[in-house]
Amino acid sequence: MRYVYSFDHKHRRPPMEHKDLLGGKGANLAEMSSVLKLPVPPGFTVTTDACRAYMESGWPSDIDDEIARHVAELEATMGRSLGDANDPLLVSVRSGARISMPGMMDTVLNLGLNDKSVKGLAKVTGSKRFAYDSYRRFIAMYANVVMGADADAFEARLADARSATGAATDADIPADALVSLCTDYKKLAKEQTGKAFPQDPYKQLRGAIEAVFASWNGARAVAYRVRENIEHTLGTAVNVQTMVFGNRDERSGTGVGFTRNASTGENKPYGDFLVNAQGEDVVAGIRNTQNLDDMKEVFPEVYDELLDIFVRLERHYTDMCDTEFTIEQGKLWMLQTRIGKRTGVAALKMAVDMTKGTGKGADRWKITREEALQRVTADHLDAVLHPQFDTSGEVVATGLGASPGAAVGAVYFNADDAADAADRGEEVILVRNETSPEDVHGMMVAEGILTVRGGLVSHAAVVARGWGTPAVVGAEAIKIDGKQFTVGSVTVREGDVISLDGSTGEVVVGAMHTADAEPPEEFEILLGWADKVRKGKLAVRANADSGDDAANARRLGAEGIGLCRTEHMFLAPDRLPVVRRMILADTEEEEAAALDELRTVQQADFEEVLEAMDGLPVTIRLLDPPLHEFLPSVEELKIKQASGGLSDQERRELAAAEAWSEHNPMLGTRGVRLGVIKPGLYAMQVRALLDAAAALRKRKKHPIVEIMIPLTVTREELALARSWVQTEVDSALKGMKNKPDITIGTMIETPRAAVRADEIAEAADFFSFGTNDLTQLTFGFSRDDVESRMMPAYLDQGLLKRNPFDTIDQTGVGDLVRLGVERGRSTKKKLKMGVCGEHGGDPESIDLFYRAGLDYVSCSPYRVPIARLSAAQAVIRNR
Amino acid sequence: MRYVYSFDHKHRRPPMEHKDLLGGKGANLAEMSSVLKLPVPPGFTVTTDACRAYMESGWPSDIDDEIARHVAELEATMGRSLGDANDPLLVSVRSGARISMPGMMDTVLNLGLNDKSVKGLAKVTGSKRFAYDSYRRFIAMYANVVMGADADAFEARLADARSATGAATDADIPADALVSLCTDYKKLAKEQTGKAFPQDPYKQLRGAIEAVFASWNGARAVAYRVRENIEHTLGTAVNVQTMVFGNRDERSGTGVGFTRNASTGENKPYGDFLVNAQGEDVVAGIRNTQNLDDMKEVFPEVYDELLDIFVRLERHYTDMCDTEFTIEQGKLWMLQTRIGKRTGVAALKMAVDMTKGTGKGADRWKITREEALQRVTADHLDAVLHPQFDTSGEVVATGLGASPGAAVGAVYFNADDAADAADRGEEVILVRNETSPEDVHGMMVAEGILTVRGGLVSHAAVVARGWGTPAVVGAEAIKIDGKQFTVGSVTVREGDVISLDGSTGEVVVGAMHTADAEPPEEFEILLGWADKVRKGKLAVRANADSGDDAANARRLGAEGIGLCRTEHMFLAPDRLPVVRRMILADTEEEEAAALDELRTVQQADFEEVLEAMDGLPVTIRLLDPPLHEFLPSVEELKIKQASGGLSDQERRELAAAEAWSEHNPMLGTRGVRLGVIKPGLYAMQVRALLDAAAALRKRKKHPIVEIMIPLTVTREELALARSWVQTEVDSALKGMKNKPDITIGTMIETPRAAVRADEIAEAADFFSFGTNDLTQLTFGFSRDDVESRMMPAYLDQGLLKRNPFDTIDQTGVGDLVRLGVERGRSTKKKLKMGVCGEHGGDPESIDLFYRAGLDYVSCSPYRVPIARLSAAQAVIRNR
């Protein structure tokens, strides 16, 4: 196996297609060297194969010869030798994985310096100071990175040298002092590591390469990969490259440049540079950088050359590129390029702009609309959809980002106080240990919601997402104590202002400034293209529970509602007492009266939703959660009983709450099971729905109603539930002209339903995969319980590659989805199928759903644009 | 399609193989008529096809002609005609499904009587009284069964007739009064139903047949089928048979006879008969019957003929038969035969006896040992294994039979009181709302355990089954109030005696007498044969958590332990405080000290278990349940806090219990997840186990240890857990001679593990399917929550055919088991696989496991004999 390639090696395919082997940086260096013939300091890449071999069984035995051969070539090309006493070759050794992991792995610069070659460097540069400054930097870096010495000790000696010589900055330390500092450093390295600093440049090289390999499994790098979902087995390549010096003199410099503006997307080069400096000085921000435009004055020729290179890079990569360059004594060297990262706004603008064409004559290039669609990510869209903080503040706690967007307001600790403050015109953040239906009136008026406990499907999270209210849940560092909370040493009292970021889960004390969400015009253009691509292939609906949500979803491009959770209609403060009356009813008459009252209000709710989605399908899920969710907590009532006593009403509520309480409510009497135990409930809901549809038909509207039975496990169960619905439908539509369009289907959200989809399909007009519950049951993970404690440990240790609640588990849950589709369609070839779990808004999951053959995905209204884009990308990707 | 067959029709195969078509009774009547040529009153069978056609789309149009043809044949054979005024043919019309449903469906006797033919009957019998008595019975029966009149009204008129004529019994009513009663009855039928009682015998016949068909879907019959797991689609056949009269005179009679003793199994005919009576008189128990032996005196010739028929029947059916017969004026008629039901003791004895041969000379017959094995059911074995009540008492409440056996004792309402009473020598029943680890010392001394709440996997149920202590759980009718409970109007105080049946779930006030379990000698003989059949095909292990359990299991034939739940070792009263210390530990030292203490006691536990199973494999499952199960209840502590205040220790316990509490503990931090969060726990357990194994090796024992990781969902998770175990194993066994035999495997108990079994197999030496949890997750059923409330409703309404926790769901969960086996073996062809859910002791589930290719089943010790038999039956059945 070959482990080393020089940058100008003639690969059979363009090197940029060999990122797996050469890493991103190495591939792009080779692309610039061998294809574009740009001025790149010569060098070679040690491949990721070598790194993987190293991780498997240590330093590969045959690699030394290969490296030596490439060093010899490099020396021949440059006419300089490693360690030479007259004009030494110096190299940098840098990591470069397939996926960029900025700052996570180790780098060694100025390699090749030793007691002999430092003199050669002094000679050719005419600067002893420069040579020994480079040497002392190299020794410190090498001792730390390769030999494992403590960097602080070297910093301390440097500080000593500064004070001993009265130097204000490192640059003021005289050359002789640097010479003795080098001697000092070598001793220190020996003291700290027990080994001598190696004078042999070949030993230095091997040490540096090995250190980079080893840094792949360093704690920082591993943590980064976990966070970014990068596979641990990839390994890194190592790039060994001739050093050039931007800090040689005033004719030298270094900079970073973007071929377009990465912030705004404007088609104008953009960047920073520094005269007489090295790359790290730009990054470190020690000196104030100059704008790239200023280079026109400082280095006019180099500036023209650079801009010409920018044009060639863009044309070659057909995208905006990000570059690092160095000017050594008037000569421009390109050190790195890659496709540039960009903001959401910029990504949208660039994608659309590039379809219009750039450059002149033979240099003109453009991308297709489909390519443009692939240039934009979900994060890009997300960034332009939600208000974001545009300043940063001190984060005092981080919870789970449960509902995106930024919120600022005065904290209140219960729903009543929050509602009162909102009445007074305050902007309010509701802070609770966790929320329950009793808090809903406070949640409704809040700008943001913060809870101490609970996961991404906790009451607070689900309700907040439904309303598009920013929310952070499970911020466990926060301790609520009456009308204040503490977190570490910080205390926040009622009325104090905090800021929440519902995307990142960050909580900041004080008011942060938020930028309003105002998507740029390219947003609609791109989504229009996306819709054309996915038309007839994968539809996008929204999960919405109210007329407002539905209208909002429609505005964002939803082609219907995939999930309308009727229970949310039960939680409004005016409904809850009626729901409780229904549960507490002693007689059938009382129960019927309460159901009748609910029917009237539900009918109004349904009318709003159906009207907002007029002419588009609306899937209404019959009541799903266990009834005890509508009752007060057993624990609280029992505590009250023990401490003071209960009113008659509370005593009845306690009895009911105890009767309906369950050890594992997720696996208890919910969904269609509730229907079996209390069939009047479903009949009431269906009647309300049909009355709503009929009322709309009278107003010449076109409601399309899909009635959905939740949590089915057997065909018989669905057939029974279907018969209740059908009875109501038959009686309601009897003799009606212009009947509304009504179908009856089920959720596929238990593993059994997926496995027995063939039987269940016999009683269903459609399927909707509920991948939240399906994931919970397939893994045996209660989202509420595992998300805060277990999931972080599992992701950290690589036991799970992804949080399966964010991105569908492709091989486990995904297998069951595929099985469900296949078996369902074996019974009814044209069975309509969709997904309404939160995965419906996740790009990778959408790809799986498209491949599995679903007809639509449904997600929260704010994810609809992302789903539209992802659906189009899935169609393109799987052509 | 042909719908009617006469009893003497020449079927191509023996009629007894046509039970699907002819029903059980019809097939056996045909067998006796056409094959055995026994004296059977002629008749014909209307098939189950006709019934199914009737259920589908009403009375089949072409059936009338077919029936008429068969009636004509019958008339020709008998030389009598339906409705004839001189010597009328009378017939009975009886249901007969494939599976006997005694008393569940309708019957009409004396059909063919009308105002004309009743006179003919009077003429030929010479008894007007007899004829009109038969007629009044027929009118009442027909009006009720076919026409839908109320039976009580007819009874009232009969009572009037008795009092009007001063008759003591019906038999004393004079003939003339019966004549007017018949007139009266016809009027009454018209009044009640609006239709006239039909005089046309053909109309009567069609009405009766249709009524029998309709009774298949009567409420009683449906409920019976649900209870007995009989499919609703089978339908019933209808047998139309010439009436013979055992109540004609003193030379007539009727009886039931068994070819052997159904109670004891003794090879001696057994039965009852009555002179001058009809079959219903025997069944109704109005008159005292005579023993079959007495028939020798009363009807010596008939007796010899009957005994000869018994011999022929047994030889023909090669089994004990149950018969009904009638003697009309000295002539014997066989009305019915079938394989006779029998007690457990009798089943065992007969099965073994019959392999030895019965009868003489050419009549000699016997069955093979394999046939003998198939003659015995799990219920038969169960009956001889557990002490049973041999008297009956008034059942005041019924819960779930959670742990079989009968128990009698004085009730105590908390563990301390129970333990004190046991110390005083009382036999104790512990009664609790539900039990927790804190009750264990009371549970240990109890003869039986009764709880108000909880399902079959509640703490009480699991612990009781483990110990073989009879238990009834979830007896929700019982209300505990301090030191007494009430159920309905009954109050039971501390110290009062009650009796529990842990098989049926029945609770009786007062002491019932229990028969001790003393299996007959045939028990061991049959199980020995079973073991030979299943050897090398399907092994049987036990779930056992202590040395005593293990020894007991081994005595009952277990070939190892398939599941040793180490958490039960944590629950003993001396362990629990240490476990809590471990959980509450503030420092690593405290935690380590507590773990060390636990290690010592666990080692002793393991030694006992391994020693009891010396030389046989023992699967030890590492800690599985969530830690909060070892802590006191949050609710109770909070109530205490609100009402009085907590001690420091309690405050710490509350904080820990809150920290570890979960919304859905079944889906939370348990199994290997616990290991990931608290790795010290698993290391401690493995060390204790290895030390135990090493100690046994020193004593020349041969421990075979299988270490099992619970609740795995990913390969990575199992690989990590395996690495902890392997580290301990490597360090413990280093340098040891005579190493114990140790393998490492996992439970397959989540749907994901089944679906990804191929990957998981890479890190496993064996699989054990945990079908309890797999069922919970596949259905989304929390057994604790759904078993008492939802399951009865689901079974009643036919939404589930079986309780999937009793018998594995063949198509859903079973599919996942098959998939898991297949995928696991695709990675490791010889991967050892077993099952350790409670399905491991259920015959039908064992059949599925055998077909799926498992190597062993594991069940509670008391089910081991049943599993041995069922495994052999599965092997034979699937040859």
Coordinates of N, CA, C and O in Angstrom, one line a residue, chain B residues 567-673:
Chain B
E567 N -30.5 -8.7 40.8 CA -31.1 -7.6 41.6 C -31.8 -8.2 42.7 O -32.0 -7.5 43.8
H568 N -32.3 -9.4 42.6 CA -33.1 -10.0 43.7 C -32.2 -10.2 44.9 O -32.6 -10.2 46.0
M569 N -30.9 -10.3 44.6 CA -29.9 -10.5 45.7 C -29.8 -9.1 46.4 O -29.3 -9.1 47.6
F570 N -30.1 -8.0 45.8 CA -30.0 -6.7 46.4 C -31.1 -6.4 47.3 O -31.1 -5.4 48.0
L571 N -32.2 -7.1 47.2 CA -33.4 -6.7 47.9 C -33.5 -7.3 49.3 O -34.4 -6.9 50.0
A572 N -32.7 -8.3 49.6 CA -32.8 -8.9 50.9 C -32.6 -7.8 52.0 O -31.9 -6.8 51.7
P573 N -33.3 -7.9 53.1 CA -33.3 -6.8 54.1 C -31.8 -6.4 54.6 O -31.6 -5.3 54.9
D574 N -30.9 -7.4 54.6 CA -29.6 -7.0 55.0 C -28.8 -6.3 53.9 O -27.7 -5.7 54.2
R575 N -29.2 -6.5 52.7 CA -28.5 -5.9 51.5 C -28.9 -4.5 51.2 O -28.1 -3.6 50.8
L576 N -30.2 -4.2 51.4 CA -30.8 -3.0 50.9 C -30.1 -1.7 51.5 O -29.8 -0.8 50.7
P577 N -29.8 -1.7 52.8 CA -29.1 -0.5 53.3 C -27.8 -0.3 52.6 O -27.4 0.9 52.4
V578 N -27.1 -1.4 52.3 CA -25.8 -1.2 51.6 C -26.0 -0.7 50.2 O -25.2 0.2 49.8
V579 N -27.0 -1.2 49.5 CA -27.3 -0.7 48.2 C -27.6 0.8 48.2 O -27.0 1.6 47.4
R580 N -28.3 1.2 49.2 CA -28.7 2.6 49.4 C -27.4 3.4 49.7 O -27.3 4.5 49.1
R581 N -26.6 2.9 50.5 CA -25.3 3.6 50.8 C -24.5 3.8 49.5 O -24.0 4.9 49.3
M582 N -24.5 2.8 48.7 CA -23.8 2.9 47.4 C -24.4 4.0 46.5 O -23.7 4.9 45.9
I583 N -25.7 4.1 46.5 CA -26.4 5.1 45.6 C -26.2 6.5 46.2 O -26.1 7.4 45.5
L584 N -26.3 6.6 47.5 CA -26.2 7.9 48.2 C -24.8 8.4 48.3 O -24.6 9.6 48.7
A585 N -23.8 7.6 48.0 CA -22.4 7.9 48.3 C -22.1 9.3 47.8 O -22.4 9.7 46.6
D586 N -21.4 10.1 48.6 CA -21.0 11.5 48.2 C -19.6 11.4 47.6 O -19.3 12.3 46.8
T587 N -18.8 10.5 48.0 CA -17.5 10.4 47.4 C -17.2 9.1 46.8 O -18.0 8.1 47.0
E588 N -16.2 9.0 46.0 CA -15.9 7.8 45.3 C -15.5 6.7 46.3 O -15.8 5.5 46.1
E589 N -14.9 7.2 47.4 CA -14.5 6.2 48.4 C -15.7 5.5 49.1 O -15.7 4.3 49.2
E590 N -16.7 6.4 49.4 CA -17.9 5.8 50.0 C -18.5 4.8 49.1 O -19.0 3.7 49.5
E591 N -18.6 5.2 47.8 CA -19.2 4.3 46.8 C -18.4 3.0 46.7 O -19.0 1.9 46.7
A592 N -17.1 3.1 46.7 CA -16.3 1.9 46.5 C -16.4 1.0 47.8 O -16.5 -0.2 47.6
A593 N -16.5 1.6 48.9 CA -16.7 0.8 50.2 C -18.0 0.1 50.1 O -18.0 -1.1 50.5
A594 N -19.1 0.7 49.7 CA -20.4 0.1 49.7 C -20.3 -1.0 48.6 O -20.8 -2.1 48.8
L595 N -19.7 -0.7 47.5 CA -19.6 -1.8 46.4 C -18.9 -3.0 46.9 O -19.2 -4.1 46.6
D596 N -17.8 -2.7 47.7 CA -17.0 -3.8 48.2 C -17.8 -4.7 49.1 O -17.7 -5.9 49.1
E597 N -18.6 -4.0 50.0 CA -19.4 -4.8 50.9 C -20.4 -5.7 50.1 O -20.7 -6.8 50.4
L598 N -21.0 -5.1 49.1 CA -22.0 -5.8 48.2 C -21.3 -7.0 47.5 O -21.8 -8.1 47.4
R599 N -20.0 -6.7 47.1 CA -19.3 -7.8 46.4 C -19.2 -9.0 47.3 O -19.4 -10.2 46.8
T600 N -18.9 -8.8 48.6 CA -18.7 -10.0 49.5 C -20.0 -10.8 49.6 O -20.0 -12.0 49.5
V601 N -21.1 -10.1 49.8 CA -22.3 -10.9 49.9 C -22.8 -11.5 48.6 O -23.2 -12.6 48.5
Q602 N -22.5 -10.7 47.5 CA -22.9 -11.3 46.2 C -22.1 -12.5 45.9 O -22.6 -13.5 45.3
Q603 N -20.8 -12.5 46.3 CA -20.0 -13.7 46.0 C -20.6 -14.9 46.7 O -20.7 -16.0 46.1
A604 N -21.0 -14.8 47.9 CA -21.6 -15.9 48.6 C -22.9 -16.4 47.9 O -23.1 -17.6 47.7
D605 N -23.7 -15.4 47.5 CA -24.9 -15.8 46.7 C -24.6 -16.6 45.5 O -25.2 -17.6 45.2
F606 N -23.6 -16.0 44.8 CA -23.2 -16.7 43.5 C -22.7 -18.1 43.8 O -22.9 -19.1 43.0
E607 N -21.9 -18.3 44.8 CA -21.4 -19.6 45.2 C -22.5 -20.6 45.4 O -22.4 -21.7 44.8
E608 N -23.5 -20.1 46.1 CA -24.6 -21.1 46.3 C -25.3 -21.5 45.0 O -25.6 -22.7 44.8
V609 N -25.5 -20.5 44.2 CA -26.2 -20.8 42.9 C -25.4 -21.7 42.0 O -25.9 -22.7 41.5
L610 N -24.1 -21.3 41.9 CA -23.2 -22.1 41.0 C -23.0 -23.5 41.6 O -23.0 -24.5 40.8
E611 N -23.0 -23.7 42.9 CA -22.8 -25.0 43.5 C -24.0 -25.8 43.2 O -23.9 -27.0 42.8
A612 N -25.2 -25.2 43.4 CA -26.4 -26.0 43.2 C -26.5 -26.5 41.7 O -27.1 -27.5 41.4
M613 N -26.0 -25.7 40.8 CA -26.0 -26.1 39.4 C -24.7 -26.6 38.9 O -24.4 -26.5 37.7
D614 N -23.9 -27.1 39.8 CA -22.5 -27.5 39.4 C -22.5 -28.4 38.1 O -23.3 -29.3 38.0
G615 N -21.7 -28.0 37.2 CA -21.5 -28.7 35.9 C -22.6 -28.4 34.9 O -22.5 -28.9 33.8
L616 N -23.5 -27.5 35.3 CA -24.5 -27.1 34.3 C -24.4 -25.5 34.1 O -23.9 -24.8 35.0
P617 N -24.7 -25.1 32.9 CA -24.5 -23.6 32.7 C -25.5 -22.7 33.5 O -26.6 -23.1 33.7
V618 N -24.9 -21.6 34.0 CA -25.7 -20.7 34.8 C -25.5 -19.3 34.1 O -24.4 -18.8 34.0
T619 N -26.6 -18.7 33.7 CA -26.6 -17.4 33.0 C -26.9 -16.4 34.1 O -28.0 -16.3 34.7
I620 N -25.9 -15.5 34.4 CA -26.0 -14.5 35.4 C -26.3 -13.2 34.7 O -25.4 -12.7 33.9
R621 N -27.4 -12.6 34.9 CA -27.7 -11.3 34.3 C -27.2 -10.2 35.2 O -27.6 -10.1 36.4
L622 N -26.4 -9.3 34.7 CA -25.9 -8.1 35.5 C -27.1 -7.2 35.8 O -28.1 -7.3 35.2
L623 N -26.9 -6.3 36.8 CA -28.0 -5.6 37.3 C -28.8 -4.9 36.2 O -28.3 -4.3 35.3
D624 N -30.1 -5.1 36.4 CA -31.1 -4.7 35.3 C -32.0 -3.5 35.7 O -32.1 -2.6 34.9
P625 N -32.6 -3.5 36.9 CA -33.6 -2.5 37.1 C -33.1 -1.1 37.4 O -31.9 -1.0 37.9
P626 N -33.9 -0.1 37.2 CA -33.4 1.3 37.5 C -33.1 1.4 39.0 O -33.8 0.8 39.8
L627 N -32.2 2.2 39.4 CA -31.7 2.3 40.7 C -32.8 2.8 41.7 O -32.8 2.4 42.9
H628 N -33.8 3.6 41.2 CA -34.7 4.1 42.1 C -35.6 3.0 42.8 O -36.2 3.1 43.8
E629 N -35.6 1.8 42.1 CA -36.3 0.7 42.7 C -35.7 0.3 44.1 O -36.4 -0.4 44.9
F630 N -34.5 0.7 44.3 CA -33.9 0.3 45.6 C -34.0 1.5 46.6 O -33.5 1.4 47.7
L631 N -34.7 2.5 46.2 CA -34.8 3.7 47.1 C -36.3 3.8 47.6 O -37.2 3.2 46.9
P632 N -36.5 4.4 48.7 CA -37.9 4.6 49.1 C -38.7 5.5 48.1 O -38.1 6.2 47.3
S633 N -40.0 5.5 48.2 CA -40.8 6.2 47.2 C -40.7 7.7 47.5 O -40.8 8.2 48.6
V634 N -40.6 8.5 46.4 CA -40.5 9.9 46.4 C -41.8 10.4 47.1 O -41.8 11.3 47.9
E635 N -42.9 9.9 46.6 CA -44.2 10.3 47.1 C -44.4 10.2 48.6 O -44.7 11.2 49.3
E636 N -44.0 9.0 49.1 CA -44.1 8.8 50.5 C -43.2 9.8 51.3 O -43.7 10.4 52.3
L637 N -42.0 9.9 50.8 CA -41.1 10.9 51.6 C -41.6 12.3 51.5 O -41.5 13.0 52.5
K638 N -42.2 12.7 50.4 CA -42.6 14.1 50.2 C -43.9 14.3 51.1 O -44.0 15.4 51.7
I639 N -44.7 13.3 51.2 CA -45.8 13.4 52.1 C -45.4 13.6 53.6 O -45.8 14.4 54.3
K640 N -44.4 12.7 53.9 CA -43.8 12.8 55.2 C -43.2 14.2 55.5 O -43.4 14.8 56.6
Q641 N -42.5 14.7 54.5 CA -41.9 16.0 54.6 C -43.0 17.1 54.8 O -42.8 17.9 55.7
A642 N -44.1 17.0 54.1 CA -45.1 18.0 54.2 C -45.8 17.9 55.6 O -46.2 18.9 56.2
S643 N -45.9 16.7 56.1 CA -46.7 16.5 57.3 C -45.9 16.6 58.6 O -46.3 17.1 59.6
G644 N -44.7 16.1 58.5 CA -43.9 16.2 59.8 C -42.5 16.7 59.6 O -42.0 17.5 60.4
G645 N -41.8 16.3 58.6 CA -40.4 16.6 58.4 C -39.6 15.3 58.3 O -40.1 14.2 58.6
L646 N -38.4 15.5 57.7 CA -37.6 14.3 57.4 C -36.4 14.3 58.3 O -35.8 15.4 58.6
S647 N -35.8 13.1 58.5 CA -34.5 13.0 59.1 C -33.5 13.4 58.1 O -33.8 13.4 56.9
D648 N -32.2 13.6 58.5 CA -31.2 13.9 57.5 C -31.1 12.8 56.5 O -30.9 13.0 55.3
Q649 N -31.1 11.5 57.0 CA -30.9 10.4 56.1 C -32.1 10.4 55.1 O -31.9 10.2 53.9
E650 N -33.3 10.6 55.6 CA -34.4 10.6 54.7 C -34.3 11.7 53.7 O -34.7 11.6 52.5
R651 N -33.8 12.9 54.1 CA -33.7 14.0 53.2 C -32.7 13.6 52.0 O -33.0 13.9 50.9
R652 N -31.7 12.9 52.4 CA -30.7 12.4 51.4 C -31.4 11.4 50.5 O -31.2 11.4 49.3
E653 N -32.1 10.5 51.1 CA -32.8 9.5 50.3 C -33.8 10.1 49.3 O -33.9 9.7 48.2
L654 N -34.5 11.2 49.8 CA -35.4 11.9 48.9 C -34.7 12.5 47.8 O -35.2 12.3 46.6
A655 N -33.6 13.1 48.0 CA -32.9 13.8 46.9 C -32.4 12.7 45.9 O -32.6 12.9 44.7
A656 N -31.9 11.6 46.4 CA -31.5 10.5 45.5 C -32.6 10.0 44.7 O -32.6 9.7 43.5
A657 N -33.7 9.7 45.4 CA -34.9 9.1 44.8 C -35.4 10.1 43.7 O -35.8 9.6 42.6
E658 N -35.4 11.4 44.0 CA -35.8 12.3 43.0 C -34.9 12.3 41.8 O -35.3 12.4 40.6
A659 N -33.6 12.3 42.1 CA -32.6 12.3 41.0 C -32.8 11.1 40.1 O -32.6 11.2 38.9
W660 N -33.1 10.0 40.7 CA -33.1 8.8 39.9 C -34.5 8.5 39.4 O -34.8 7.5 38.7
S661 N -35.5 9.3 39.8 CA -36.9 8.9 39.4 C -37.1 9.2 37.9 O -36.4 10.1 37.3
E662 N -38.0 8.5 37.3 CA -38.2 8.6 35.9 C -39.7 8.6 35.5 O -40.4 8.0 36.2
H663 N -40.0 9.2 34.4 CA -41.4 9.2 34.0 C -41.8 7.8 33.5 O -43.0 7.4 33.8
N664 N -41.0 7.2 32.8 CA -41.2 5.8 32.3 C -40.1 4.9 32.6 O -39.2 4.7 31.7
P665 N -40.0 4.4 33.9 CA -38.8 3.7 34.2 C -38.5 2.5 33.3 O -37.3 2.1 33.1
M666 N -39.5 1.9 32.8 CA -39.3 0.8 31.9 C -38.5 1.1 30.7 O -37.8 0.3 30.1
L667 N -38.6 2.4 30.3 CA -37.8 2.9 29.1 C -36.7 3.8 29.6 O -36.2 4.6 28.8
G668 N -36.2 3.7 30.8 CA -35.2 4.6 31.3 C -33.9 4.1 31.5 O -33.4 3.2 30.7
T669 N -33.2 4.5 32.6 CA -31.8 4.2 32.9 C -31.8 2.8 33.6 O -31.8 2.8 34.8
R670 N -31.9 1.8 32.8 CA -31.8 0.4 33.4 C -30.9 -0.4 32.4 O -30.5 0.0 31.4
G671 N -30.7 -1.7 32.9 CA -29.9 -2.6 32.1 C -28.5 -2.0 31.9 O -27.9 -1.3 32.7
V672 N -28.0 -2.3 30.7 CA -26.6 -1.9 30.4 C -26.4 -0.3 30.5 O -25.3 0.2 30.7
R673 N -27.5 0.4 30.4 CA -27.5 1.8 30.5 C -27.0 2.2 31.9 O -26.2 3.2 32.0

